[in-house]
């Protein structure tokens, strides 16, 4: 056994290497600032194993020092990336990694091939960087817990996302509305390059840097496109498709990202930068999960069109590199891709093997019934898995039973066209409709305990959320309606 967390190979630094000889507006080399008395809140052995890390060494003091940013191996080459972005629809100029520092990239073996892929290993909340502007470079425990749990929950729900390897906290004070403590999430992702990374160079009037960044992404993620003529367009097509699919998945599981600014949109179409976010309780398309979003720009129902708005912003940033008619044609595929993906998932949630045109009505009628009756989104679909055995458990969720009965008649009719057995359908639906999602109040319980030094609930939730389709008899309360007090919770950008 080797005595290091990253066993076979050291962390690489392809990003720094690719741009080192340029004028280097791409990143700044910067080391994390140590925190006082770091301690574990949680480690994620599941991800560690996926990454091929030395899991026996994961909880060691050496790993704690490493993943809290207190010890930097001399072989590392930590950097903070520059990027810009549109925030709430307005050009915000330069932003950049103000509190995230990428330690390097780890080659991770892929399950289906002998190939490996580079994953960024990044510490979020690791201290001031040249991009911190007037802020402190820190992240507080509560928002770090939310990111840590939610990114793993999303992964388990099958949504493309950044991951979280560990969460540490400290006695270092952080000043927000109250004094809180500095925490560090070790975030892992295939890429941390954002739409805003390209906007940064486009608006900085550096088209050659836009091209260099495109080249880097293609080289690292799509080496098969390196020498072809339309590699840039293929990459843009990929981003459009993946973003459409990602947001279709968000919508289908009832997830809303509270800050869909272009600096929070990954070029690979992965969910990133969990600040304010929320899963729907009662189905409400107007729901705004970010308390600071007073105009509801990022309300639940606006998210698909905001995805397209953001892709338009990315297209503008790539205008010097890709013919505009190609960009426009690619953008036109967003809506059909989104709809195809959303409809297929919704059909599967309802227990159909595939979507047929008449399902549109059935889905829309269901959603409007849920909205009018204030029906809990996730609970409905989970109970629907056993509709054949216990129809009343579903019916009782609706105040207007007669309206539900009318819908249910159409639903039964539709089911009768399916060829799979009732049992197969139940199994398929149970694997599509999670029993557990990260509701705000659940995170809040874990946060309050953690703020008092008890990290057990964070770890309990991690286990449940990493297996959200399974039964967890000891956690039945989290699979029920949220308690009344959860309505008073609000989540804002202050993190
Ligand atoms: P966010 O809304 O969290 O995506 O952050 C927007 C921008 O603000 C990014 O450039 C972040 O790096 C930066 N930022 C947010 N919080 C802090 C902080 N506490 N210290 C330094 N920069 C921050
Ligand atoms: Mg961000």
mmCIF file with all atom_site columns, N, CA and C in Angstrom, residues 13 17 61 68 104 149 178 204 213 220 239 313 319 321 329 344 348 353 372 377 385 424 428 430 434 439 458-459:
data_model
loop_
_atom_site.group_PDB
_atom_site.id
_atom_site.type_symbol
_atom_site.label_atom_id
_atom_site.label_alt_id
_atom_site.label_comp_id
_atom_site.label_asym_id
_atom_site.label_entity_id
_atom_site.label_seq_id
_atom_site.pdbx_PDB_ins_code
_atom_site.Cartn_x
_atom_site.Cartn_y
_atom_site.Cartn_z
_atom_site.occupancy
_atom_site.B_iso_or_equiv
_atom_site.pdbx_formal_charge
_atom_site.auth_seq_id
_atom_site.auth_comp_id
_atom_site.auth_asym_id
_atom_site.auth_atom_id
_atom_site.pdbx_PDB_model_num
ATOM 1  N N  . UNK A 1 13  ? -1.150  18.616 -14.608 1.00 0.00 ? 13  UNK A N  1
ATOM 2  C CA . UNK A 1 13  ? -1.632  19.999 -14.733 1.00 0.00 ? 13  UNK A CA 1
ATOM 3  C C  . UNK A 1 13  ? -1.642  20.399 -16.197 1.00 0.00 ? 13  UNK A C  1
ATOM 4  N N  . UNK A 1 17  ? -0.205  23.671 -18.192 1.00 0.00 ? 17  UNK A N  1
ATOM 5  C CA . UNK A 1 17  ? 0.780   23.389 -19.230 1.00 0.00 ? 17  UNK A CA 1
ATOM 6  C C  . UNK A 1 17  ? 0.345   23.986 -20.567 1.00 0.00 ? 17  UNK A C  1
ATOM 7  N N  . UNK A 1 61  ? -4.786  11.485 8.569   1.00 0.00 ? 61  UNK A N  1
ATOM 8  C CA . UNK A 1 61  ? -4.498  12.891 8.842   1.00 0.00 ? 61  UNK A CA 1
ATOM 9  C C  . UNK A 1 61  ? -3.830  13.558 7.645   1.00 0.00 ? 61  UNK A C  1
ATOM 10 N N  . UNK A 1 68  ? -8.068  19.724 2.964   1.00 0.00 ? 68  UNK A N  1
ATOM 11 C CA . UNK A 1 68  ? -8.515  20.986 3.564   1.00 0.00 ? 68  UNK A CA 1
ATOM 12 C C  . UNK A 1 68  ? -7.673  22.142 3.034   1.00 0.00 ? 68  UNK A C  1
ATOM 13 N N  . UNK A 1 104 ? -4.999  20.033 -9.303  1.00 0.00 ? 104 UNK A N  1
ATOM 14 C CA . UNK A 1 104 ? -4.433  19.367 -10.471 1.00 0.00 ? 104 UNK A CA 1
ATOM 15 C C  . UNK A 1 104 ? -5.463  18.405 -11.027 1.00 0.00 ? 104 UNK A C  1
ATOM 16 N N  . UNK A 1 149 ? -23.759 17.396 -0.421  1.00 0.00 ? 149 UNK A N  1
ATOM 17 C CA . UNK A 1 149 ? -24.842 16.410 -0.496  1.00 0.00 ? 149 UNK A CA 1
ATOM 18 C C  . UNK A 1 149 ? -25.559 16.451 -1.841  1.00 0.00 ? 149 UNK A C  1
ATOM 19 N N  . UNK A 1 178 ? -23.846 36.398 10.204  1.00 0.00 ? 178 UNK A N  1
ATOM 20 C CA . UNK A 1 178 ? -23.306 35.999 11.506  1.00 0.00 ? 178 UNK A CA 1
ATOM 21 C C  . UNK A 1 178 ? -21.884 35.491 11.304  1.00 0.00 ? 178 UNK A C  1
ATOM 22 N N  . UNK A 1 204 ? -12.894 40.225 -23.924 1.00 0.00 ? 204 UNK A N  1
ATOM 23 C CA . UNK A 1 204 ? -11.554 40.791 -23.719 1.00 0.00 ? 204 UNK A CA 1
ATOM 24 C C  . UNK A 1 204 ? -10.845 41.023 -25.050 1.00 0.00 ? 204 UNK A C  1
ATOM 25 N N  . UNK A 1 213 ? -8.630  28.061 -26.019 1.00 0.00 ? 213 UNK A N  1
ATOM 26 C CA . UNK A 1 213 ? -9.434  27.378 -25.002 1.00 0.00 ? 213 UNK A CA 1
ATOM 27 C C  . UNK A 1 213 ? -10.278 26.266 -25.634 1.00 0.00 ? 213 UNK A C  1
ATOM 28 N N  . UNK A 1 220 ? -8.453  17.696 -24.619 1.00 0.00 ? 220 UNK A N  1
ATOM 29 C CA . UNK A 1 220 ? -8.589  16.946 -23.375 1.00 0.00 ? 220 UNK A CA 1
ATOM 30 C C  . UNK A 1 220 ? -9.778  15.991 -23.400 1.00 0.00 ? 220 UNK A C  1
ATOM 31 N N  . UNK A 1 239 ? -22.167 20.766 -26.451 1.00 0.00 ? 239 UNK A N  1
ATOM 32 C CA . UNK A 1 239 ? -22.599 21.578 -25.312 1.00 0.00 ? 239 UNK A CA 1
ATOM 33 C C  . UNK A 1 239 ? -24.107 21.834 -25.376 1.00 0.00 ? 239 UNK A C  1
ATOM 34 N N  . UNK A 1 313 ? -25.528 33.124 -25.325 1.00 0.00 ? 313 UNK A N  1
ATOM 35 C CA . UNK A 1 313 ? -24.387 33.919 -24.847 1.00 0.00 ? 313 UNK A CA 1
ATOM 36 C C  . UNK A 1 313 ? -23.079 33.216 -25.202 1.00 0.00 ? 313 UNK A C  1
ATOM 37 N N  . UNK A 1 319 ? -18.389 33.387 -31.781 1.00 0.00 ? 319 UNK A N  1
ATOM 38 C CA . UNK A 1 319 ? -18.673 33.948 -33.100 1.00 0.00 ? 319 UNK A CA 1
ATOM 39 C C  . UNK A 1 319 ? -17.443 34.134 -33.986 1.00 0.00 ? 319 UNK A C  1
ATOM 40 N N  . UNK A 1 321 ? -15.025 32.175 -34.119 1.00 0.00 ? 321 UNK A N  1
ATOM 41 C CA . UNK A 1 321 ? -14.416 30.875 -34.424 1.00 0.00 ? 321 UNK A CA 1
ATOM 42 C C  . UNK A 1 321 ? -15.304 29.937 -35.230 1.00 0.00 ? 321 UNK A C  1
ATOM 43 N N  . UNK A 1 329 ? -27.894 27.202 -36.406 1.00 0.00 ? 329 UNK A N  1
ATOM 44 C CA . UNK A 1 329 ? -28.481 25.879 -36.685 1.00 0.00 ? 329 UNK A CA 1
ATOM 45 C C  . UNK A 1 329 ? -28.342 24.976 -35.461 1.00 0.00 ? 329 UNK A C  1
ATOM 46 N N  . UNK A 1 344 ? -39.304 11.640 -22.785 1.00 0.00 ? 344 UNK A N  1
ATOM 47 C CA . UNK A 1 344 ? -38.924 10.244 -22.551 1.00 0.00 ? 344 UNK A CA 1
ATOM 48 C C  . UNK A 1 344 ? -38.839 9.966  -21.042 1.00 0.00 ? 344 UNK A C  1
ATOM 49 N N  . UNK A 1 348 ? -41.242 7.490  -18.822 1.00 0.00 ? 348 UNK A N  1
ATOM 50 C CA . UNK A 1 348 ? -40.717 6.412  -17.971 1.00 0.00 ? 348 UNK A CA 1
ATOM 51 C C  . UNK A 1 348 ? -41.173 6.575  -16.529 1.00 0.00 ? 348 UNK A C  1
ATOM 52 N N  . UNK A 1 353 ? -42.970 2.499  -21.582 1.00 0.00 ? 353 UNK A N  1
ATOM 53 C CA . UNK A 1 353 ? -41.631 2.188  -22.097 1.00 0.00 ? 353 UNK A CA 1
ATOM 54 C C  . UNK A 1 353 ? -41.115 3.301  -22.999 1.00 0.00 ? 353 UNK A C  1
ATOM 55 N N  . UNK A 1 372 ? -52.666 22.704 -9.188  1.00 0.00 ? 372 UNK A N  1
ATOM 56 C CA . UNK A 1 372 ? -53.900 23.201 -8.563  1.00 0.00 ? 372 UNK A CA 1
ATOM 57 C C  . UNK A 1 372 ? -54.100 22.574 -7.181  1.00 0.00 ? 372 UNK A C  1
ATOM 58 N N  . UNK A 1 377 ? -44.439 16.753 -5.638  1.00 0.00 ? 377 UNK A N  1
ATOM 59 C CA . UNK A 1 377 ? -44.002 16.221 -6.933  1.00 0.00 ? 377 UNK A CA 1
ATOM 60 C C  . UNK A 1 377 ? -43.366 14.832 -6.806  1.00 0.00 ? 377 UNK A C  1
ATOM 61 N N  . UNK A 1 385 ? -45.719 4.389  -8.472  1.00 0.00 ? 385 UNK A N  1
ATOM 62 C CA . UNK A 1 385 ? -45.063 3.118  -8.804  1.00 0.00 ? 385 UNK A CA 1
ATOM 63 C C  . UNK A 1 385 ? -45.931 1.932  -8.379  1.00 0.00 ? 385 UNK A C  1
ATOM 64 N N  . UNK A 1 424 ? -43.082 -5.931 -13.894 1.00 0.00 ? 424 UNK A N  1
ATOM 65 C CA . UNK A 1 424 ? -41.934 -5.280 -14.566 1.00 0.00 ? 424 UNK A CA 1
ATOM 66 C C  . UNK A 1 424 ? -42.083 -3.768 -14.540 1.00 0.00 ? 424 UNK A C  1
ATOM 67 N N  . UNK A 1 428 ? -39.520 -1.055 -12.978 1.00 0.00 ? 428 UNK A N  1
ATOM 68 C CA . UNK A 1 428 ? -38.942 0.018  -13.798 1.00 0.00 ? 428 UNK A CA 1
ATOM 69 C C  . UNK A 1 428 ? -39.253 1.385  -13.190 1.00 0.00 ? 428 UNK A C  1
ATOM 70 N N  . UNK A 1 430 ? -39.892 2.063  -10.035 1.00 0.00 ? 430 UNK A N  1
ATOM 71 C CA . UNK A 1 430 ? -39.168 2.269  -8.767  1.00 0.00 ? 430 UNK A CA 1
ATOM 72 C C  . UNK A 1 430 ? -37.717 2.681  -9.018  1.00 0.00 ? 430 UNK A C  1
ATOM 73 N N  . UNK A 1 434 ? -37.349 8.519  -7.609  1.00 0.00 ? 434 UNK A N  1
ATOM 74 C CA . UNK A 1 434 ? -36.608 8.380  -6.351  1.00 0.00 ? 434 UNK A CA 1
ATOM 75 C C  . UNK A 1 434 ? -37.522 8.455  -5.124  1.00 0.00 ? 434 UNK A C  1
ATOM 76 N N  . UNK A 1 439 ? -34.438 17.530 0.116   1.00 0.00 ? 439 UNK A N  1
ATOM 77 C CA . UNK A 1 439 ? -35.306 18.679 0.379   1.00 0.00 ? 439 UNK A CA 1
ATOM 78 C C  . UNK A 1 439 ? -34.545 19.642 1.293   1.00 0.00 ? 439 UNK A C  1
ATOM 79 N N  . UNK A 1 458 ? -25.116 14.470 8.254   1.00 0.00 ? 458 UNK A N  1
ATOM 80 C CA . UNK A 1 458 ? -24.522 14.681 6.917   1.00 0.00 ? 458 UNK A CA 1
ATOM 81 C C  . UNK A 1 458 ? -24.184 13.318 6.319   1.00 0.00 ? 458 UNK A C  1
ATOM 82 N N  . UNK A 1 459 ? -23.564 12.485 7.134   1.00 0.00 ? 459 UNK A N  1
ATOM 83 C CA . UNK A 1 459 ? -23.131 11.188 6.622   1.00 0.00 ? 459 UNK A CA 1
ATOM 84 C C  . UNK A 1 459 ? -24.297 10.243 6.382   1.00 0.00 ? 459 UNK A C  1
#
